[in-house]
């Protein structure tokens, strides 16, 4: 076994774990040290195993969890912060997250209208439209934006939530917690927060 590649060692380890046909299989960072092709093969294998076994897949690579897992649990500082399917978690954050606006008229005029709205924290021009961040993550600014643009004579062509991935969800959840427990500037003994994910 010592002469085998990292990928082959991972396969041997999985085979040994499956010999007794366990109901639950625990994989801790199984793709660490693998080349891209081996990672793809291992992900396919894990998805296949998930049909007949319960697979607990721990990883710090959130895009990996998104591709492999049916259900995701996000853990920060030893506490569960969110759980559900990747689709459910994305929908939850998109509900009050950033919004993309496209207009078929003067972008500067649209920006002026949007920036004057009470529910909008920022509105910045981007290559594919205007990116809007609401004042609160729980607030959906789309009705307010649509109403204001139509009343302002701006032709609105698209208004939708920006798609988010698990990494953005994790960062948003841990950012909220960091703001709540942020130490005073004078507190020199405070240690920085550390984060971990379980998927």
Tab-separated table of C-alpha atoms in Angstrom, residues 66-172:
chain	number	residue	atom	x	y	z
A	66	UNK	CA	-22.637	21.435	-3.076
A	67	UNK	CA	-21.794	18.910	-5.800
A	68	UNK	CA	-21.859	15.766	-3.642
A	69	UNK	CA	-24.364	16.218	-0.810
A	70	UNK	CA	-28.163	16.004	-0.720
A	71	UNK	CA	-28.258	17.681	2.692
A	72	UNK	CA	-25.740	20.149	4.119
A	73	UNK	CA	-25.056	21.112	7.732
A	74	UNK	CA	-23.019	24.300	8.262
A	75	UNK	CA	-21.133	24.344	11.571
A	76	UNK	CA	-19.365	27.370	13.051
A	77	UNK	CA	-17.583	27.329	16.432
A	78	UNK	CA	-19.095	23.903	17.149
A	79	UNK	CA	-22.693	25.082	16.630
A	80	UNK	CA	-25.044	24.210	13.783
A	81	UNK	CA	-25.864	27.445	11.961
A	82	UNK	CA	-27.903	26.117	9.039
A	83	UNK	CA	-29.017	22.848	7.528
A	84	UNK	CA	-30.997	21.710	4.521
A	85	UNK	CA	-30.454	20.873	0.887
A	86	UNK	CA	-28.123	23.188	-1.057
A	87	UNK	CA	-31.195	24.431	-2.948
A	88	UNK	CA	-33.066	25.243	0.284
A	89	UNK	CA	-30.086	27.083	1.766
A	90	UNK	CA	-29.564	29.116	-1.414
A	91	UNK	CA	-33.258	30.042	-1.567
A	92	UNK	CA	-33.190	31.170	2.073
A	93	UNK	CA	-30.274	33.557	1.523
A	94	UNK	CA	-31.476	34.764	-1.879
A	95	UNK	CA	-34.777	35.794	-0.276
A	96	UNK	CA	-33.096	38.795	1.333
A	97	UNK	CA	-29.774	38.879	-0.477
A	98	UNK	CA	-28.313	40.895	-3.308
A	99	UNK	CA	-30.455	41.716	-6.313
A	100	UNK	CA	-29.606	42.226	-9.991
A	101	UNK	CA	-31.446	44.975	-11.880
A	102	UNK	CA	-31.333	45.523	-15.637
A	103	UNK	CA	-32.914	48.518	-17.310
A	104	UNK	CA	-33.525	49.430	-20.950
A	105	UNK	CA	-32.830	53.116	-20.421
A	106	UNK	CA	-30.486	55.501	-18.610
A	107	UNK	CA	-28.504	53.487	-16.030
A	108	UNK	CA	-27.405	56.640	-14.185
A	109	UNK	CA	-31.024	57.701	-13.790
A	110	UNK	CA	-31.926	54.235	-12.486
A	111	UNK	CA	-28.994	54.342	-10.051
A	112	UNK	CA	-30.142	57.701	-8.714
A	113	UNK	CA	-33.659	56.387	-8.079
A	114	UNK	CA	-32.485	53.133	-6.482
A	115	UNK	CA	-29.916	54.810	-4.224
A	116	UNK	CA	-32.663	57.038	-2.834
A	117	UNK	CA	-34.702	54.091	-1.541
A	118	UNK	CA	-34.802	53.456	2.209
A	119	UNK	CA	-34.457	49.677	1.837
A	120	UNK	CA	-31.279	49.845	-0.262
A	121	UNK	CA	-27.838	49.906	1.374
A	122	UNK	CA	-25.783	50.007	-1.842
A	123	UNK	CA	-26.423	50.090	-5.589
A	124	UNK	CA	-23.413	49.679	-7.869
A	125	UNK	CA	-23.188	49.443	-11.661
A	126	UNK	CA	-21.838	46.146	-13.009
A	127	UNK	CA	-21.166	44.671	-16.440
A	128	UNK	CA	-24.503	42.845	-16.496
A	129	UNK	CA	-26.655	45.430	-14.694
A	130	UNK	CA	-26.935	47.057	-11.269
A	131	UNK	CA	-26.049	45.070	-8.139
A	132	UNK	CA	-28.151	46.020	-5.129
A	133	UNK	CA	-27.591	45.125	-1.476
A	134	UNK	CA	-30.542	45.637	0.890
A	135	UNK	CA	-30.160	47.343	4.271
A	136	UNK	CA	-31.048	44.079	6.041
A	137	UNK	CA	-30.455	40.517	4.866
A	138	UNK	CA	-34.035	39.628	5.866
A	139	UNK	CA	-35.499	42.340	3.599
A	140	UNK	CA	-36.475	41.744	-0.037
A	141	UNK	CA	-36.106	45.111	-1.832
A	142	UNK	CA	-37.526	43.993	-5.193
A	143	UNK	CA	-41.107	45.331	-4.832
A	144	UNK	CA	-39.793	48.713	-3.651
A	145	UNK	CA	-37.265	48.871	-6.509
A	146	UNK	CA	-39.782	47.884	-9.195
A	147	UNK	CA	-42.350	50.421	-7.985
A	148	UNK	CA	-39.805	53.268	-7.819
A	149	UNK	CA	-38.326	52.579	-11.264
A	150	UNK	CA	-41.731	52.352	-12.959
A	151	UNK	CA	-42.887	55.566	-11.256
A	152	UNK	CA	-39.623	57.218	-12.336
A	153	UNK	CA	-40.233	56.306	-15.973
A	154	UNK	CA	-37.412	53.762	-16.149
A	155	UNK	CA	-38.069	50.698	-18.291
A	156	UNK	CA	-37.208	47.666	-16.154
A	157	UNK	CA	-36.131	44.555	-18.100
A	158	UNK	CA	-34.931	42.263	-15.299
A	159	UNK	CA	-35.139	42.147	-11.517
A	160	UNK	CA	-33.990	38.974	-9.774
A	161	UNK	CA	-32.016	37.697	-6.793
A	162	UNK	CA	-28.348	37.055	-7.469
A	163	UNK	CA	-27.592	33.351	-7.302
A	164	UNK	CA	-25.509	32.367	-4.284
A	165	UNK	CA	-23.402	29.312	-3.535
A	166	UNK	CA	-22.634	27.507	-0.269
A	167	UNK	CA	-19.456	29.506	0.267
A	168	UNK	CA	-21.415	32.772	0.185
A	169	UNK	CA	-24.022	31.267	2.528
A	170	UNK	CA	-21.316	30.222	4.994
A	171	UNK	CA	-19.626	33.632	4.835
A	172	UNK	CA	-22.944	35.414	5.398
